[in-house]
């Protein structure tokens, strides 16, 4: 049984369908809730339309039989980048040492094309965040919330300026900075697509 609120699951499915209209070879999304759980830190765990489009790149790569990652899915290669560019995602010139071309961002044309989709998804995500933030000791969220190593929160990718990243529950990062041992700067959660609009 899904623990994803029906509205959020429906919006994720609708956003995926919107991507499919522009990229018909993209396979169907089997389970919207799979996008909410933890994923590889190279792909990011924070939900946003940008992340959804990133996952769609992997979907098209799978449909084409293209191996778009290596190192257990952490390193995103130039084949990933080529499909990402087709789908409206940009990346800096040089790959990251450990995650390759995973740090993709929406280009202006894709941002315009998907603006209504982005806005709908951001509203659903915001409502989901508000609803889960209102949990109390009397709230029951099921076994996944009870058995998580950090209280059941969904971990998101936090990055530092040198390019390193860690997965952390946002509330833990909000308590005090987590400082990178490589460069001495604090990790931060990148802005989501909706914040950039």
CSV table of C-alpha atoms in Angstrom, one decimal:
chain,number,residue,atom,x,y,z
A,1,UNK,CA,0.0,0.0,0.0
A,2,UNK,CA,1.3,3.4,-0.9
A,3,UNK,CA,2.2,5.9,1.8
A,4,UNK,CA,2.2,8.8,-0.7
A,5,UNK,CA,-0.7,11.2,-0.3
A,6,UNK,CA,-3.1,10.7,-3.3
A,7,UNK,CA,-2.8,14.3,-4.4
A,8,UNK,CA,1.0,14.2,-4.6
A,9,UNK,CA,1.0,10.8,-6.3
A,10,UNK,CA,-1.5,12.1,-8.9
A,11,UNK,CA,0.6,15.3,-9.5
A,12,UNK,CA,3.7,13.2,-10.0
A,13,UNK,CA,1.9,10.9,-12.4
A,14,UNK,CA,0.5,14.0,-14.3
A,15,UNK,CA,3.9,15.6,-14.5
A,16,UNK,CA,5.4,12.4,-15.8
A,17,UNK,CA,2.6,12.3,-18.4
A,18,UNK,CA,3.4,15.9,-19.4
A,19,UNK,CA,7.1,14.9,-20.0
A,20,UNK,CA,5.8,11.9,-22.1
A,21,UNK,CA,3.9,14.2,-24.4
A,22,UNK,CA,7.1,15.8,-25.4
A,23,UNK,CA,9.1,12.6,-25.3
A,24,UNK,CA,6.8,9.7,-26.3
A,25,UNK,CA,9.5,7.0,-25.9
A,26,UNK,CA,9.6,7.6,-22.1
A,27,UNK,CA,8.2,4.5,-20.4
A,28,UNK,CA,5.2,4.8,-18.1
A,29,UNK,CA,5.9,5.6,-14.4
A,30,UNK,CA,5.1,2.4,-12.5
A,31,UNK,CA,4.9,3.9,-9.0
A,32,UNK,CA,5.0,7.7,-8.3
A,33,UNK,CA,5.9,6.9,-4.7
A,34,UNK,CA,9.2,5.5,-5.8
A,35,UNK,CA,10.3,9.0,-6.5
A,36,UNK,CA,9.6,10.1,-2.9
A,37,UNK,CA,11.7,7.5,-1.2
A,38,UNK,CA,15.5,7.8,-0.9
A,39,UNK,CA,17.5,7.5,-4.0
A,40,UNK,CA,21.1,7.7,-5.1
A,41,UNK,CA,22.7,10.9,-3.9
A,42,UNK,CA,24.0,11.3,-7.4
A,43,UNK,CA,20.4,11.7,-8.6
A,44,UNK,CA,19.2,13.7,-5.6
A,45,UNK,CA,16.5,12.8,-3.2
A,46,UNK,CA,14.8,16.1,-3.1
A,47,UNK,CA,11.6,16.1,-5.1
A,48,UNK,CA,11.2,18.8,-7.8
A,49,UNK,CA,10.3,18.9,-11.4
A,50,UNK,CA,14.1,19.1,-12.2
A,51,UNK,CA,14.6,15.8,-10.4
A,52,UNK,CA,11.6,14.3,-12.2
A,53,UNK,CA,13.1,15.3,-15.5
A,54,UNK,CA,16.5,13.8,-14.4
A,55,UNK,CA,14.7,10.5,-13.7
A,56,UNK,CA,13.0,10.7,-17.0
A,57,UNK,CA,16.5,10.9,-18.7
A,58,UNK,CA,17.2,7.5,-17.0
A,59,UNK,CA,13.9,6.2,-18.2
A,60,UNK,CA,14.6,7.1,-21.8
A,61,UNK,CA,18.2,5.7,-21.5
A,62,UNK,CA,16.6,2.4,-20.3
A,63,UNK,CA,14.1,2.4,-23.2
A,64,UNK,CA,17.0,2.9,-25.6
A,65,UNK,CA,19.2,0.3,-24.0
A,66,UNK,CA,21.8,3.0,-23.2
A,67,UNK,CA,24.1,2.5,-20.2
A,68,UNK,CA,24.0,6.1,-18.8
A,69,UNK,CA,25.7,5.5,-15.5
A,70,UNK,CA,28.6,3.5,-13.9
A,71,UNK,CA,30.0,3.1,-10.4
A,72,UNK,CA,26.7,1.5,-9.2
A,73,UNK,CA,24.7,4.3,-10.7
A,74,UNK,CA,26.6,7.2,-9.1
A,75,UNK,CA,28.6,8.4,-12.1
A,76,UNK,CA,26.5,9.9,-14.9
A,77,UNK,CA,28.4,9.6,-18.2
A,78,UNK,CA,28.3,11.6,-21.5
A,79,UNK,CA,25.5,9.3,-22.8
A,80,UNK,CA,23.3,10.5,-19.8
A,81,UNK,CA,24.3,14.1,-20.7
A,82,UNK,CA,23.4,13.7,-24.4
A,83,UNK,CA,19.8,12.5,-23.4
A,84,UNK,CA,19.6,15.2,-20.7
A,85,UNK,CA,20.4,17.9,-23.3
A,86,UNK,CA,17.7,16.5,-25.6
A,87,UNK,CA,15.2,16.8,-22.7
A,88,UNK,CA,16.1,20.4,-21.8
A,89,UNK,CA,18.7,20.0,-19.1
A,90,UNK,CA,22.0,21.8,-19.0
A,91,UNK,CA,25.3,20.9,-17.2
A,92,UNK,CA,28.6,22.7,-16.6
A,93,UNK,CA,31.3,21.9,-19.1
A,94,UNK,CA,33.3,19.6,-16.8
A,95,UNK,CA,31.9,16.5,-15.1
A,96,UNK,CA,32.0,16.2,-11.3
A,97,UNK,CA,34.7,13.8,-10.1
A,98,UNK,CA,32.4,11.4,-8.4
A,99,UNK,CA,28.9,11.9,-9.9
A,100,UNK,CA,29.8,12.9,-13.5
A,101,UNK,CA,27.1,14.9,-15.2
A,102,UNK,CA,24.4,14.3,-12.6
A,103,UNK,CA,24.1,17.9,-11.6
A,104,UNK,CA,21.8,19.0,-14.4
A,105,UNK,CA,19.5,22.0,-14.4
A,106,UNK,CA,16.5,23.1,-16.5
A,107,UNK,CA,17.4,25.3,-19.5
A,108,UNK,CA,15.2,28.4,-20.1
A,109,UNK,CA,13.3,26.7,-22.9
A,110,UNK,CA,12.4,23.7,-20.8
A,111,UNK,CA,11.4,26.0,-17.9
A,112,UNK,CA,9.0,27.8,-20.2
A,113,UNK,CA,7.6,24.6,-21.8
A,114,UNK,CA,6.9,23.0,-18.4
A,115,UNK,CA,5.9,26.1,-16.4
A,116,UNK,CA,2.3,25.0,-15.7
A,117,UNK,CA,3.5,21.5,-14.8
A,118,UNK,CA,6.3,22.9,-12.5
A,119,UNK,CA,3.8,25.2,-10.7
A,120,UNK,CA,1.2,22.4,-10.2
A,121,UNK,CA,3.9,20.0,-8.8
A,122,UNK,CA,5.4,22.7,-6.5
A,123,UNK,CA,1.9,23.4,-5.0
A,124,UNK,CA,1.5,19.7,-4.3
A,125,UNK,CA,4.9,19.4,-2.8
A,126,UNK,CA,4.4,22.4,-0.7
A,127,UNK,CA,1.0,21.0,0.6
A,128,UNK,CA,2.8,17.7,1.3
A,129,UNK,CA,5.5,19.5,3.2
A,130,UNK,CA,3.0,21.5,5.3
A,131,UNK,CA,1.0,18.3,6.0
A,132,UNK,CA,4.0,16.3,7.1
A,133,UNK,CA,5.4,19.2,9.2
A,134,UNK,CA,2.2,19.3,11.1
A,135,UNK,CA,2.8,15.7,12.4
A,136,UNK,CA,2.6,15.3,16.2
A,137,UNK,CA,3.5,12.5,18.6
A,138,UNK,CA,-0.1,11.4,18.1
A,139,UNK,CA,0.3,11.2,14.3
A,140,UNK,CA,0.7,7.7,12.8
A,141,UNK,CA,2.8,7.6,9.6
A,142,UNK,CA,3.3,3.9,9.3
A,143,UNK,CA,6.3,1.6,9.6
A,144,UNK,CA,8.6,3.5,7.3
A,145,UNK,CA,8.5,6.5,9.6
A,146,UNK,CA,9.1,4.5,12.7
A,147,UNK,CA,12.1,2.6,11.5
A,148,UNK,CA,14.2,5.2,9.7
A,149,UNK,CA,17.7,5.8,11.0
A,150,UNK,CA,16.9,9.5,11.3
A,151,UNK,CA,13.3,9.5,12.5
A,152,UNK,CA,11.9,8.5,9.1
A,153,UNK,CA,12.5,11.8,7.3
A,154,UNK,CA,13.3,11.7,3.6
A,155,UNK,CA,16.9,12.5,3.0
A,156,UNK,CA,17.9,15.1,0.4
A,157,UNK,CA,21.1,15.9,-1.3
A,158,UNK,CA,23.1,18.7,0.4
A,159,UNK,CA,26.0,20.1,-1.5
A,160,UNK,CA,29.0,22.3,-0.7
A,161,UNK,CA,30.8,24.7,-3.1
A,162,UNK,CA,33.6,22.2,-3.8
A,163,UNK,CA,31.1,19.7,-5.3
A,164,UNK,CA,30.9,17.2,-2.5
A,165,UNK,CA,27.5,16.1,-1.4
A,166,UNK,CA,25.8,14.3,1.5
A,167,UNK,CA,22.3,13.0,2.1
A,168,UNK,CA,20.6,14.5,5.1
A,169,UNK,CA,17.2,15.0,6.6
A,170,UNK,CA,16.5,18.7,6.1
A,171,UNK,CA,15.4,19.2,9.8
A,172,UNK,CA,18.8,17.9,10.9
A,173,UNK,CA,20.6,20.4,8.6
A,174,UNK,CA,18.4,23.2,9.9
A,175,UNK,CA,19.6,22.5,13.5
A,176,UNK,CA,23.2,23.4,12.8
A,177,UNK,CA,25.5,23.6,9.8
A,178,UNK,CA,27.2,20.5,8.6
A,179,UNK,CA,30.7,21.5,7.5
A,180,UNK,CA,32.6,19.9,4.6
A,181,UNK,CA,35.9,18.4,5.6
A,182,UNK,CA,37.3,19.0,2.2
A,183,UNK,CA,36.8,22.8,1.9
A,184,UNK,CA,35.5,23.8,5.3
A,185,UNK,CA,32.3,25.4,4.0
A,186,UNK,CA,28.8,24.3,5.1
A,187,UNK,CA,26.7,22.0,3.1
A,188,UNK,CA,23.4,23.5,1.8
A,189,UNK,CA,20.3,22.2,0.1
A,190,UNK,CA,20.2,23.6,-3.5
A,191,UNK,CA,17.2,25.7,-4.4
A,192,UNK,CA,14.4,23.9,-6.0
A,193,UNK,CA,13.0,24.7,-9.5
A,194,UNK,CA,10.0,26.4,-8.0
A,195,UNK,CA,12.1,28.8,-6.0
A,196,UNK,CA,13.9,29.8,-9.2
A,197,UNK,CA,10.7,30.8,-11.0
